[in-house]
């Protein structure tokens, strides 16, 4: 009986503690959720091939310029905790295309950091950034003096975000939304990918392509990744050579549970 | 170093903040249209596993839930908290009503073997049935050591040093892996999922299984005879003075 009481009372304390926390959170997120729904509905209601004005305004309204990441020399419009949509919940995002461009993922952060610290990988090179997202890595390459940079992302909203971020950093950038995965007749000598290995089947598709590219032509391939499990389960793992490893920022860890660091690899 | 595969049990229960109502037939509580969420002690279990992964002690976290289709929402939460993949053992609503820790622990034990787990963390009890049996039965079916009611877990020379919350104090034990740990309230404070974690969670793999795949007999062994509301408190009375209080207490035979 005594034990039972202790269990009951500890559970009660727990419930009360959680309740206070949860109700604060909910009060905030209920508000955020309804806003999110409206915005997304508005976003989805736009005619296909989203008008330039529509998605650009959406990005501007729902992101904030920030340098709270591993490459503060590049200013980026991202969805930060100060932005309302950051706090929406599960069901609110299902069914619409998720704003991957609104975050600077750990793999992209360390890859960009590495290139900024080692410009010889970039200067004079023809670089393809696959899955560019917010465009940070491609922007860094332009600033460092690459010969030619293409920021590629199949999401048309990401394409807009890349242009906005380039403008914010005083550069202009070439973009494309073509799906290049599987294409082997590419003139780029350097292919970079930040955080593209978060989905099991997609990881297989991308890594098979990279290995094929490698076997056909001498290409420099660099990837940034926090060590997501699929990379270690596929044939590519035998070809990965680590160039550098970095600790993630607190904010980045908060956005990527389970990871404290991320690394840059080349594929050989 | 990172070598452990950690399995974590996640039960979907009526949300802790919901006021529970007994069904008219008095054989259970009303669940239709009621908010559900992950059992709070299982959130603690997931959190502990994620911390082990962040410390590079665990290499992979697999969240497991046995129950109706909606358990997938619970598993998505676990994935957003940091689990790498999930296994859902789907059990039809009606069948699920009849089973308990016995059948669930058998299923978990089979999964632990199939997945080659080194560590299984579960909540010490679920806040719906308050059974406090699954972890213990699981350890027994696996023939693994167990450390229940854990409030601290540290790795020491390849073993786990676990502080347990016991009646009136703490007990520290050392267990060899593979083992089962049940999470107590003070083990940690679970994080909540942020949008980027939620986005990535949608891409994480969720494997579906059936109890038959695991060869577990689902025959109910316990029959619920009756579920009652707690007795309602009667209204109190106000007293004007200490004298009146004393006389009232005498009236009811308390002093
Ligand atoms: C996790 S984000 C990484 C963004 C950025 N590289 C970074 O690290 O911050 C993945 C991006 O890949 C894009 N993507 C997905 N499939 C693609 C494909 N087949 N070709 C190009 N981009 C793709 C998504 O739209 C998304 O923006």
XYZ file of C-alpha atoms and ligand atoms in Angstrom:
550
model
C 0.000 0.000 0.000
C 2.821 2.354 0.889
C 4.599 1.604 -2.334
C 1.386 2.170 -4.167
C 1.025 5.563 -2.529
C 4.503 6.563 -3.524
C 3.856 5.540 -7.085
C 0.614 7.432 -7.078
C 2.131 10.551 -5.624
C 5.180 10.522 -7.872
C 2.890 10.105 -10.825
C 0.795 12.979 -9.608
C 3.819 15.272 -9.283
C 4.810 14.178 -12.704
C 1.411 14.854 -14.156
C 1.210 18.259 -12.550
C 4.692 19.203 -13.708
C 4.000 18.022 -17.215
C 0.639 19.623 -17.217
C 1.978 23.074 -16.442
C 4.637 22.725 -19.081
C 2.253 21.245 -21.615
C -0.425 23.843 -21.106
C 2.057 26.649 -21.656
C 3.256 24.927 -24.758
C -0.224 24.182 -25.979
C -1.488 27.656 -25.427
C 1.313 28.855 -27.614
C 1.131 26.142 -30.184
C -2.643 26.222 -30.532
C -2.216 29.727 -31.729
C 0.689 28.769 -33.938
C -1.178 25.758 -35.300
C -4.131 27.709 -36.593
C -1.815 30.204 -38.220
C 0.162 27.395 -39.749
C -2.973 25.803 -41.203
C -4.121 29.028 -42.771
C -0.719 29.792 -44.179
C -0.221 26.351 -45.595
C -3.680 26.332 -47.060
C -2.917 29.626 -48.658
C 0.401 28.252 -49.816
C -1.189 25.146 -51.312
C -4.056 27.065 -52.866
C -1.630 28.983 -55.038
C -1.742 27.890 -58.666
C 0.736 25.182 -59.602
C 4.152 26.553 -60.374
C 3.605 28.919 -57.451
C 3.690 32.513 -58.597
C 6.971 34.175 -57.870
C 5.378 36.631 -55.529
C 3.509 33.947 -53.585
C 6.318 31.699 -52.493
C 8.793 34.531 -52.042
C 6.462 36.339 -49.717
C 5.779 33.136 -47.897
C 9.497 32.640 -47.324
C 10.076 36.231 -46.248
C 7.177 36.178 -43.818
C 8.065 32.863 -42.227
C 11.826 33.001 -41.897
C 14.375 35.223 -40.218
C 17.900 36.101 -41.275
C 20.209 34.269 -38.876
C 23.878 33.437 -38.365
C 23.234 30.967 -35.524
C 24.921 28.057 -37.293
C 28.398 26.743 -38.091
C 29.018 29.211 -40.942
C 28.193 32.646 -39.500
C 29.978 34.321 -42.418
C 26.860 33.438 -44.403
C 23.592 35.036 -43.425
C 20.575 32.812 -44.076
C 16.831 33.176 -44.004
C 15.726 30.204 -41.901
C 12.738 29.180 -39.842
C 13.991 29.872 -36.331
C 12.235 29.330 -32.984
C 11.190 32.980 -33.203
C 9.067 32.100 -36.243
C 5.548 30.914 -35.451
C 5.475 28.065 -37.934
C 8.489 26.522 -36.196
C 6.151 25.405 -33.417
C 3.509 23.554 -35.376
C 2.835 19.873 -34.725
C 2.719 16.621 -36.652
C -0.636 16.558 -38.332
C -0.253 20.157 -39.404
C 2.517 19.353 -41.818
C 1.221 16.123 -43.308
C 0.076 16.185 -46.878
C 1.963 19.316 -47.847
C 5.495 19.494 -49.055
C 7.663 20.042 -46.021
C 9.830 23.178 -45.873
C 13.245 21.523 -46.024
C 14.645 24.771 -47.432
C 13.704 26.512 -44.174
C 16.370 24.699 -42.165
C 20.123 24.433 -42.369
C 20.731 20.722 -41.806
C 23.735 19.339 -39.934
C 25.247 17.750 -43.046
C 25.037 21.024 -44.977
C 26.483 22.999 -42.080
C 29.622 20.900 -41.700
C 30.152 20.572 -45.450
C 29.989 24.346 -45.868
C 32.268 24.882 -42.847
C 34.788 22.480 -44.350
C 34.791 24.204 -47.742
C 35.125 27.659 -46.171
C 38.141 26.394 -44.237
C 39.627 24.527 -47.214
C 39.020 26.746 -50.282
C 41.320 24.680 -52.499
C 38.461 22.180 -52.911
C 36.428 24.970 -54.497
C 38.572 27.564 -56.285
C 38.240 27.252 -60.063
C 36.020 24.175 -59.833
C 32.696 23.399 -61.551
C 30.440 22.475 -58.689
C 27.020 20.819 -58.494
C 25.227 21.127 -55.131
C 22.545 18.429 -55.111
C 19.642 19.021 -52.704
C 20.748 22.559 -52.038
C 17.860 23.415 -49.657
C 18.520 26.899 -48.291
C 21.464 27.196 -50.677
C 24.157 27.808 -48.048
C 26.783 25.459 -49.471
C 26.374 26.711 -53.032
C 26.541 30.337 -51.865
C 29.771 29.611 -49.984
C 31.255 28.075 -53.158
C 30.466 31.199 -55.187
C 31.999 33.416 -52.524
C 35.111 31.247 -52.392
C 35.733 31.597 -56.130
C 34.402 28.514 -57.852
C 34.411 28.671 -61.630
C 30.804 27.613 -61.917
C 28.172 26.613 -59.351
C 24.732 25.081 -59.864
C 22.374 24.900 -56.889
C 20.023 22.013 -57.618
C 16.858 21.228 -55.669
C 13.667 19.617 -56.982
C 11.513 21.761 -54.678
C 10.515 24.981 -56.511
C 10.111 26.804 -53.204
C 13.674 25.862 -52.284
C 14.768 27.416 -55.566
C 13.199 30.711 -54.486
C 14.756 30.440 -51.037
C 18.188 29.885 -52.620
C 17.841 33.071 -54.692
C 16.699 35.073 -51.657
C 19.627 33.804 -49.608
C 22.094 34.508 -52.405
C 20.796 38.057 -52.604
C 21.145 38.411 -48.844
C 24.833 37.548 -49.255
C 25.422 39.789 -52.266
C 25.886 37.066 -54.882
C 23.792 35.802 -57.762
C 23.330 32.116 -58.275
C 22.337 29.651 -60.959
C 19.641 27.172 -59.919
C 17.792 24.204 -61.362
C 14.899 22.022 -60.215
C 15.712 19.140 -62.533
C 16.071 15.732 -60.911
C 19.697 14.917 -61.663
C 19.959 11.778 -59.594
C 20.861 8.937 -61.932
C 22.269 11.228 -64.641
C 25.827 10.287 -65.488
C 26.641 12.669 -68.366
C 27.492 15.641 -66.201
C 30.287 18.153 -66.854
C 30.682 19.076 -63.209
C 33.995 17.999 -61.716
C 32.853 18.348 -58.132
C 29.556 17.108 -56.705
C 28.574 18.066 -53.186
C 25.660 16.840 -51.089
C 24.645 18.112 -47.667
C 22.388 15.899 -45.570
C 20.767 13.851 -48.296
C 20.708 10.514 -46.477
C 17.702 10.743 -44.170
C 15.411 8.433 -46.159
C 16.225 4.751 -46.603
C 15.267 4.155 -50.228
C 16.414 7.596 -51.337
C 19.796 7.020 -49.709
C 20.168 3.842 -51.715
C 19.206 5.604 -54.925
C 21.613 8.500 -54.357
C 24.555 6.388 -53.209
C 24.157 3.957 -56.113
C 24.308 6.968 -58.435
C 27.390 8.367 -56.720
C 29.211 5.042 -56.974
C 28.322 4.787 -60.645
C 29.563 8.334 -61.306
C 32.757 7.477 -59.541
C 33.340 4.357 -61.595
C 32.711 6.167 -64.878
C 34.677 9.361 -64.464
C 37.085 10.945 -62.067
C 34.822 13.149 -60.006
C 35.364 14.745 -56.658
C 32.373 13.821 -54.497
C 31.935 15.299 -51.049
C 29.133 14.700 -48.580
C 28.226 16.110 -45.185
C 26.226 13.918 -42.822
C 25.627 13.466 -39.082
C 25.966 9.678 -39.395
C 22.429 8.670 -40.242
C 22.123 4.894 -40.026
C 21.438 4.055 -43.672
C 24.850 5.223 -44.852
C 26.431 2.559 -42.688
C 24.216 -0.189 -44.038
C 24.867 0.290 -47.759
C 27.803 -0.599 -50.032
C 28.915 3.047 -50.049
C 30.240 2.707 -46.505
C 33.414 1.065 -47.820
C 34.107 4.098 -50.011
C 33.717 6.804 -47.384
C 36.838 8.678 -46.263
C 36.385 11.162 -43.480
C 37.930 14.584 -44.081
C 36.788 16.382 -40.950
C 34.332 16.155 -38.087
C 32.611 19.040 -36.290
C 30.511 19.480 -33.169
C 27.049 20.827 -33.917
C 25.677 24.021 -32.422
C 23.142 23.738 -29.597
C 20.359 24.908 -31.890
C 21.288 22.334 -34.513
C 21.300 19.547 -31.910
C 17.874 20.678 -30.747
C 16.648 20.294 -34.320
C 18.329 16.934 -34.884
C 17.794 14.725 -31.866
C 20.341 11.993 -31.403
C 23.257 13.790 -33.045
C 26.019 15.824 -31.430
C 28.379 16.024 -34.390
C 28.548 15.578 -38.131
C 31.337 14.801 -40.565
C 32.494 15.542 -44.083
C 33.477 12.614 -46.276
C 34.844 12.154 -49.703
C 33.956 9.082 -51.726
C 36.794 7.104 -53.227
C 32.393 2.343 -29.285
C 28.856 2.898 -30.494
C 27.723 -0.664 -30.627
C 24.450 -1.110 -28.827
C 21.146 -1.671 -30.507
C 18.521 -0.383 -28.120
C 14.870 -1.371 -28.325
C 12.309 0.776 -26.561
C 8.694 -0.097 -25.823
C 6.189 2.709 -26.458
C 2.584 2.268 -25.413
C -0.226 4.476 -26.631
C -2.406 5.417 -23.676
C -5.130 7.923 -22.808
C -3.385 11.247 -22.345
C -2.346 11.955 -18.754
C -4.322 15.208 -18.698
C -7.641 13.655 -19.766
C -10.303 12.990 -17.168
C -11.036 9.294 -17.601
C -14.686 8.136 -17.771
C -15.936 4.617 -17.022
C -17.905 2.957 -19.818
C -21.653 2.387 -19.227
C -21.084 -1.409 -19.254
C -18.502 -0.935 -16.478
C -16.008 -3.209 -18.224
C -13.541 -0.542 -19.252
C -13.086 3.170 -19.792
C -14.249 5.362 -22.674
C -11.522 5.575 -25.312
C -13.450 6.740 -28.395
C -12.729 10.352 -29.260
C -10.415 10.696 -26.260
C -6.969 12.244 -26.659
C -4.181 9.658 -26.544
C -0.428 10.092 -26.307
C 2.706 8.135 -25.463
C 2.811 6.673 -21.965
C 4.902 9.255 -20.016
C 7.248 6.585 -18.632
C 7.898 5.346 -22.174
C 8.806 8.898 -23.207
C 11.395 8.751 -20.460
C 12.607 5.409 -21.840
C 12.996 6.856 -25.355
C 14.763 9.920 -23.990
C 17.269 7.720 -22.175
C 17.966 5.773 -25.366
C 18.494 9.001 -27.334
C 20.939 10.208 -24.700
C 22.856 6.936 -25.033
C 22.984 7.558 -28.768
C 24.215 11.106 -28.310
C 26.961 9.752 -26.065
C 27.810 7.297 -28.873
C 27.050 4.331 -26.640
C 24.056 3.294 -28.721
C 24.294 2.972 -32.475
C 20.630 2.458 -33.233
C 17.324 2.961 -31.462
C 14.279 0.940 -32.481
C 10.923 2.042 -31.067
C 8.317 -0.712 -30.736
C 4.600 -0.526 -30.133
C 1.966 -3.287 -29.973
C -1.635 -2.250 -30.546
C -4.195 -0.796 -32.950
C -3.296 1.216 -36.069
C -3.208 4.497 -34.151
C -0.057 3.320 -32.351
C 1.758 4.555 -35.416
C 1.228 8.122 -34.184
C 2.934 7.173 -30.942
C 5.794 5.649 -32.904
C 6.133 8.798 -35.029
C 6.545 10.748 -31.800
C 9.292 8.355 -30.734
C 10.992 8.809 -34.114
C 10.762 12.591 -33.791
C 12.331 12.334 -30.346
C 15.313 10.596 -31.937
C 14.603 6.888 -32.520
C 16.017 5.647 -35.836
C 13.252 3.294 -36.887
C 10.062 1.745 -35.597
C 8.234 -1.573 -35.495
C 4.480 -1.653 -35.184
C 2.870 -4.926 -34.178
C -0.667 -4.334 -35.319
C -3.420 -5.800 -33.175
C -7.102 -5.260 -33.946
C -8.917 -3.015 -31.474
C -11.144 -5.844 -30.208
C -8.305 -8.306 -29.729
C -6.170 -5.657 -28.038
C -8.812 -5.200 -25.347
C -8.322 -8.760 -24.162
C -4.555 -8.830 -23.883
C -2.131 -7.483 -21.328
C 1.514 -7.497 -20.237
C 1.787 -11.264 -20.691
C 1.154 -11.245 -24.442
C 2.921 -7.922 -25.000
C 6.077 -9.029 -23.219
C 6.145 -12.239 -25.301
C 5.966 -10.161 -28.482
C 8.658 -7.784 -27.269
C 10.892 -10.716 -26.343
C 10.585 -12.175 -29.828
C 11.403 -8.797 -31.384
C 14.425 -8.391 -29.103
C 15.785 -11.700 -30.410
C 14.948 -10.970 -34.052
C 16.568 -7.544 -33.867
C 19.573 -8.770 -31.940
C 19.029 -6.137 -29.245
C 21.595 -5.448 -26.537
C 19.343 -3.400 -24.340
C 15.591 -3.092 -23.935
C 14.234 -0.036 -22.154
C 10.568 0.200 -21.200
C 8.611 2.492 -18.892
C 8.192 1.115 -15.360
C 4.421 1.048 -15.861
C 1.715 2.421 -18.115
C -0.531 5.102 -16.689
C -3.682 3.429 -18.037
C -3.620 -0.057 -16.492
C -0.850 0.625 -13.906
C 0.275 -2.998 -14.316
C 4.037 -2.621 -13.795
C 4.664 -6.074 -15.296
C 5.858 -5.793 -18.894
C 9.532 -5.076 -18.179
C 9.780 -7.817 -15.589
C 8.047 -10.432 -17.753
C 10.157 -9.402 -20.732
C 13.376 -9.988 -18.791
C 12.093 -13.341 -17.716
C 11.112 -14.506 -21.232
C 14.508 -13.399 -22.538
C 16.327 -14.778 -19.510
C 18.138 -11.432 -19.247
C 19.055 -9.535 -16.100
C 16.851 -6.567 -15.275
C 17.153 -3.261 -13.445
C 13.723 -1.871 -12.663
C 12.692 1.650 -11.553
C 15.886 3.194 -12.896
C 16.672 6.790 -11.975
C 20.204 6.791 -13.401
C 21.968 4.657 -15.994
C 25.725 4.809 -16.627
C 27.982 2.574 -18.633
C 30.887 1.169 -16.634
C 33.405 -1.289 -18.099
C 30.863 -2.495 -20.621
C 28.231 -3.147 -17.958
C 25.400 -0.910 -16.868
C 25.418 0.694 -13.438
C 21.825 1.474 -12.605
C 20.470 3.454 -9.682
C 17.059 2.154 -8.659
C 14.338 3.967 -6.791
C 13.397 1.620 -3.972
C 11.070 2.110 -1.042
C 12.593 4.857 1.057
C 15.939 5.154 -0.755
C 18.161 4.307 -3.677
C 19.826 1.067 -4.638
C 22.705 0.831 -7.092
C 23.116 -2.349 -9.098
C 25.385 -3.495 -11.879
C 23.897 -5.524 -14.724
C 25.489 -7.254 -17.670
C 24.123 -6.686 -21.117
C 21.932 -7.749 -22.768
C 19.462 -6.576 -20.148
C 16.117 -4.928 -19.520
C 15.742 -1.549 -17.845
C 12.486 -0.020 -16.695
C 12.438 3.772 -16.507
C 11.282 5.617 -13.417
C 10.129 9.207 -13.227
C 13.407 10.828 -12.253
C 15.559 9.170 -14.908
C 15.431 12.249 -17.145
C 13.162 14.929 -18.535
C 12.010 14.004 -22.022
C 12.509 16.514 -24.810
C 9.728 17.539 -27.109
C 9.903 17.176 -30.853
C 10.687 20.265 -32.925
C 9.554 20.779 -36.520
C 12.785 19.670 -38.228
C 12.738 16.478 -36.145
C 9.120 15.902 -37.080
C 9.915 16.349 -40.764
C 12.725 13.819 -40.667
C 10.619 11.427 -38.553
C 8.160 11.069 -41.421
C 10.954 9.608 -43.551
C 12.131 7.077 -41.005
C 11.200 3.438 -41.634
C 8.284 1.820 -39.841
C 8.038 -1.943 -40.130
C 4.620 -3.551 -39.701
C 4.126 -6.959 -38.132
C 1.269 -9.118 -36.866
C 1.214 -11.077 -33.605
C 1.111 -14.263 -35.729
C 4.451 -13.283 -37.342
C 5.893 -13.395 -33.849
C 4.177 -16.672 -32.981
C 2.496 -15.276 -29.900
C -0.730 -16.795 -28.587
C -3.203 -13.987 -28.009
C -5.667 -15.873 -25.844
C -6.701 -13.599 -22.968
C -5.674 -14.846 -19.525
C -7.276 -12.169 -17.415
C -10.930 -11.267 -17.410
C -12.032 -7.806 -16.314
C -15.026 -8.221 -14.029
C -15.755 -4.615 -13.214
C -14.325 -1.122 -13.506
C -15.456 1.474 -10.967
C -15.033 5.197 -10.624
C -13.116 6.273 -7.531
C -15.559 7.140 -4.728
C -16.737 10.724 -5.053
C -15.730 12.992 -2.232
C -18.565 14.248 -0.086
C -18.927 17.967 0.502
C -17.149 19.256 3.620
C -18.412 21.627 6.301
C -16.993 24.964 7.425
C -16.350 25.529 11.106
C -16.199 28.916 12.793
C -13.860 28.160 15.672
C -11.386 25.658 17.118
C -14.004 24.589 19.687
C -16.488 23.778 16.976
C -13.831 21.784 15.100
C -13.071 19.726 18.181
C -16.748 19.002 18.826
C -17.314 18.003 15.180
C -14.334 15.669 15.299
C -15.747 14.126 18.453
C -19.135 13.719 16.784
C -17.645 11.648 13.962
C -15.531 9.682 16.405
C -12.128 10.901 15.168
C -10.945 11.995 18.621
C 17.681 17.699 -45.725
S 17.617 18.832 -47.046
C 19.311 19.336 -47.193
C 19.449 20.764 -47.615
C 20.849 21.347 -47.570
N 21.776 20.635 -48.410
C 21.352 21.368 -46.153
O 22.171 20.516 -45.795
O 20.917 22.218 -45.357
C 17.347 17.832 -48.476
C 16.984 18.615 -49.720
O 17.043 17.751 -50.851
C 16.030 18.092 -51.766
N 15.806 16.959 -52.663
C 15.095 15.832 -52.428
N 15.151 15.006 -53.490
C 15.933 15.615 -54.422
C 16.380 15.264 -55.731
N 16.024 14.124 -56.299
N 17.180 16.139 -56.386
C 17.534 17.299 -55.800
N 17.141 17.681 -54.580
C 16.350 16.854 -53.893
C 14.874 18.486 -50.889
O 13.970 19.313 -51.588
C 15.587 19.199 -49.732
O 15.659 20.572 -49.955
